[in-house]
Short mmCIF file of C-alpha atoms in Angstrom, two decimals:
data_model
loop_
_atom_site.label_atom_id
_atom_site.label_comp_id
_atom_site.label_asym_id
_atom_site.label_seq_id
_atom_site.Cartn_x
_atom_site.Cartn_y
_atom_site.Cartn_z
CA MET A 1 99.43 97.83 121.73
CA ASP A 2 101.01 100.34 119.34
CA ARG A 3 104.62 99.69 117.95
CA LYS A 4 106.07 102.42 120.08
CA ASN A 5 104.62 101.12 123.20
CA ARG A 6 105.52 97.58 122.21
CA ASN A 7 109.04 98.83 122.05
CA ARG A 8 108.87 100.55 125.44
CA ALA A 9 107.54 97.10 126.90
CA PHE A 10 110.42 95.41 125.34
CA ALA A 11 112.89 97.63 126.79
CA ALA A 12 111.15 97.33 130.05
CA ALA A 13 111.48 93.39 129.77
CA LEU A 14 115.23 94.11 129.36
CA VAL A 15 115.60 96.06 132.36
CA CYS A 16 113.94 93.35 134.32
CA VAL A 17 116.49 90.79 132.91
CA LEU A 18 119.37 93.11 133.44
CA ALA A 19 118.09 93.84 137.02
CA ALA A 20 117.83 90.18 137.70
CA GLY A 21 121.46 89.50 136.51
CA MET A 22 122.58 92.27 138.98
CA VAL A 23 121.20 90.55 142.26
CA THR A 24 124.17 88.12 142.04
CA GLY A 25 126.86 90.47 143.40
CA CYS A 26 127.31 93.19 140.94
CA ALA A 27 128.52 96.78 141.46
CA ASN A 28 126.27 99.46 143.08
CA PRO A 29 126.06 101.77 139.61
CA ARG A 30 124.42 98.91 137.92
CA LYS A 31 121.92 98.35 140.53
CA ALA A 32 121.40 102.08 140.99
CA GLY A 33 120.97 102.31 137.33
CA ALA A 34 118.47 99.51 136.97
CA GLN A 35 116.48 100.90 139.95
CA ALA A 36 116.26 104.24 138.19
CA MET A 37 115.14 102.72 134.95
CA GLU A 38 112.37 100.92 136.94
CA GLU A 39 111.24 104.29 138.45
CA GLY A 40 111.20 106.19 135.12
CA GLN A 41 114.32 108.05 135.96
CA TYR A 42 116.21 107.83 132.87
CA GLU A 43 118.72 110.82 133.17
CA GLU A 44 119.67 109.29 136.55
CA ALA A 45 120.02 105.74 135.11
CA VAL A 46 122.43 107.39 132.53
CA THR A 47 124.49 108.88 135.12
CA GLN A 48 124.59 105.38 136.92
CA PHE A 49 125.16 103.14 134.14
CA GLN A 50 127.86 105.47 132.84
CA GLN A 51 129.86 104.94 136.05
CA ALA A 52 129.27 101.11 135.37
CA ALA A 53 130.47 101.33 131.93
CA GLU A 54 133.75 103.02 132.80
CA SER A 55 134.54 100.16 135.06
CA GLU A 56 137.77 98.15 134.44
CA ASN A 57 135.87 94.85 134.84
CA ARG A 58 134.87 94.04 131.30
CA GLU A 59 131.51 92.44 132.33
CA THR A 60 130.72 95.44 134.34
CA ALA A 61 131.43 97.77 131.80
CA ALA A 62 129.40 95.65 129.25
CA GLU A 63 126.25 95.42 131.32
CA GLY A 64 126.69 99.33 131.99
CA CYS A 65 126.83 99.82 128.26
CA ARG A 66 123.73 97.93 127.69
CA GLY A 67 121.96 99.88 130.54
CA LEU A 68 123.15 103.03 129.04
CA GLY A 69 121.57 102.07 125.67
CA MET A 70 118.18 101.34 127.44
CA ALA A 71 118.17 104.42 129.27
CA TYR A 72 119.20 106.59 126.15
CA TYR A 73 116.49 104.60 124.21
CA GLU A 74 113.77 105.53 126.79
CA LEU A 75 115.04 109.19 126.41
CA GLU A 76 114.54 108.73 122.60
CA ASP A 77 118.13 109.58 122.12
CA TYR A 78 118.49 106.81 119.58
CA GLU A 79 122.23 107.80 118.31
CA SER A 80 123.54 107.73 121.91
CA ALA A 81 121.54 104.44 122.56
CA LEU A 82 122.91 102.53 119.48
CA GLU A 83 126.48 103.57 120.34
CA ALA A 84 125.95 102.06 124.03
CA PHE A 85 124.54 98.78 122.59
CA ARG A 86 127.61 98.47 120.33
CA GLN A 87 129.95 99.35 123.04
CA ALA A 88 128.29 96.69 125.20
CA ALA A 89 128.66 94.14 122.24
CA ASP A 90 132.25 95.19 121.84
CA ASN A 91 132.74 94.63 125.66
CA GLY A 92 131.36 91.02 125.34
CA ALA A 93 127.73 91.59 126.37
CA GLN A 94 125.61 88.66 125.65
CA MET A 95 123.47 89.80 122.53
CA THR A 96 119.79 88.81 122.58
CA VAL A 97 116.92 89.14 120.20
CA GLN A 98 115.60 92.17 122.31
CA THR A 99 118.90 93.93 122.06
CA TYR A 100 119.29 93.48 118.19
CA ASN A 101 115.57 94.88 118.05
CA LEU A 102 116.47 97.77 119.91
CA MET A 103 119.52 98.18 117.74
CA GLY A 104 117.50 97.88 114.68
CA VAL A 105 114.95 100.53 115.82
CA CYS A 106 117.64 103.05 116.94
CA ALA A 107 119.36 102.80 113.63
CA MET A 108 116.05 103.27 111.76
CA GLN A 109 115.47 106.14 113.87
CA THR A 110 118.69 107.77 112.95
CA GLY A 111 118.17 106.90 109.40
CA ASP A 112 120.76 104.12 109.02
CA TYR A 113 118.34 101.64 107.31
CA ALA A 114 121.20 99.38 106.09
CA SER A 115 122.76 99.13 109.69
CA ALA A 116 119.23 98.45 110.99
CA LEU A 117 118.41 95.61 108.40
CA GLU A 118 121.63 93.94 109.70
CA TYR A 119 120.57 94.19 113.30
CA ILE A 120 117.07 93.09 112.63
CA GLN A 121 118.04 90.28 110.42
CA ALA A 122 120.74 89.03 113.06
CA GLY A 123 117.82 89.23 115.60
CA LEU A 124 115.49 87.21 113.65
CA ALA A 125 118.10 84.65 112.88
CA MET A 126 118.65 84.28 116.61
CA ALA A 127 114.79 84.23 117.04
CA ASP A 128 114.56 81.22 114.50
CA SER A 129 117.33 79.13 116.37
CA ALA A 130 116.17 80.01 120.00
CA THR A 131 114.70 77.32 122.22
CA GLY A 132 113.26 77.07 125.52
CA ASP A 133 113.24 80.34 127.41
CA GLU A 134 115.08 81.94 124.81
CA VAL A 135 112.38 81.89 122.47
CA PRO A 136 111.23 85.76 122.13
CA HIS A 137 107.62 86.95 122.24
CA PRO A 138 105.66 86.46 119.00
CA ASP A 139 104.92 90.31 118.80
CA LEU A 140 108.76 91.10 118.96
CA VAL A 141 109.35 88.65 115.96
CA ARG A 142 106.27 90.20 114.16
CA GLU A 143 107.49 93.61 114.80
CA MET A 144 110.85 92.83 113.60
CA LYS A 145 109.73 91.36 110.34
CA TYR A 146 107.61 94.40 109.75
CA ASN A 147 110.69 96.50 110.42
CA GLU A 148 112.62 94.41 107.87
CA ILE A 149 110.03 95.39 105.23
CA ILE A 150 110.26 99.19 106.15
CA CYS A 151 114.42 98.95 105.91
CA TYR A 152 113.94 97.37 102.47
CA GLU A 153 111.76 100.07 101.26
CA GLN A 154 113.74 102.92 102.66
CA GLN A 155 116.68 101.52 100.66
CA ALA A 156 114.43 101.48 97.65
CA ASP A 157 115.05 97.63 97.41
CA TRP A 158 111.50 97.13 96.19
CA GLU A 159 111.96 93.39 95.15
CA ASN A 160 113.03 92.42 98.76
CA ALA A 161 110.61 94.64 100.38
CA LYS A 162 107.81 92.77 97.97
CA THR A 163 109.25 89.52 98.96
CA LYS A 164 109.21 90.18 102.69
CA ALA A 165 105.86 91.71 102.48
CA ALA A 166 104.48 88.73 100.90
CA GLU A 167 106.19 86.39 103.50
CA TYR A 168 104.72 88.74 106.29
CA LEU A 169 101.15 88.37 105.03
CA SER A 170 101.50 84.72 104.74
CA GLU A 171 102.01 84.63 108.54
CA TYR A 172 99.83 87.84 109.48
CA PRO A 173 96.96 87.96 106.85
CA ASP A 174 94.83 90.35 108.89
CA ASP A 175 97.46 93.28 109.08
CA GLU A 176 95.86 96.08 107.18
CA ALA A 177 99.06 98.34 107.44
CA VAL A 178 100.98 95.58 105.46
CA GLN A 179 98.18 95.02 103.27
CA LYS A 180 98.38 98.67 102.09
CA GLU A 181 102.38 98.46 102.04
CA ALA A 182 102.02 95.37 99.73
CA GLN A 183 99.66 97.31 97.44
CA PHE A 184 102.14 100.25 97.25
CA LEU A 185 105.06 97.92 96.61
CA GLU A 186 103.21 96.43 93.62
CA THR A 187 103.38 100.06 91.83
CA ARG A 188 107.29 99.97 92.25
#
């Protein structure tokens, strides 16, 4: 599975988690937004989640913002997605490894590699301390470690990029793309 499809799969997984949380007595716009996401109707999901995000109830607003972030992400409106995820966090939404990954990808897509690196590292730190059901899928962690290398490269932080590429290859020695990246980094 390529990286873009993996990102979509992780966003879909978040929708499932969000939808499961909505079954327990939540407002209709959140349910309708989750349903629209499941059906691939992302513009409708934005409309529904926007209503939830405007709620006076802080939890409903946080979940509405998180849903908005996922809908905007699927629409490839990364700037709006990142802002929605930030608002979700500001409203007290529980942050997850998956959310930090999506925030990192959004920041990368907007060219803000410094913020992307912060989100990715926060997600990786959370992944390192996760236990039980909170342990993220190994492919998600691998993707985040790859993106960490890219963030360092894009900021011309060659030494950290080299270090992270070497760490990555010690865990995933068969990754030809990172082998090439490591060779490139040796010229820096």
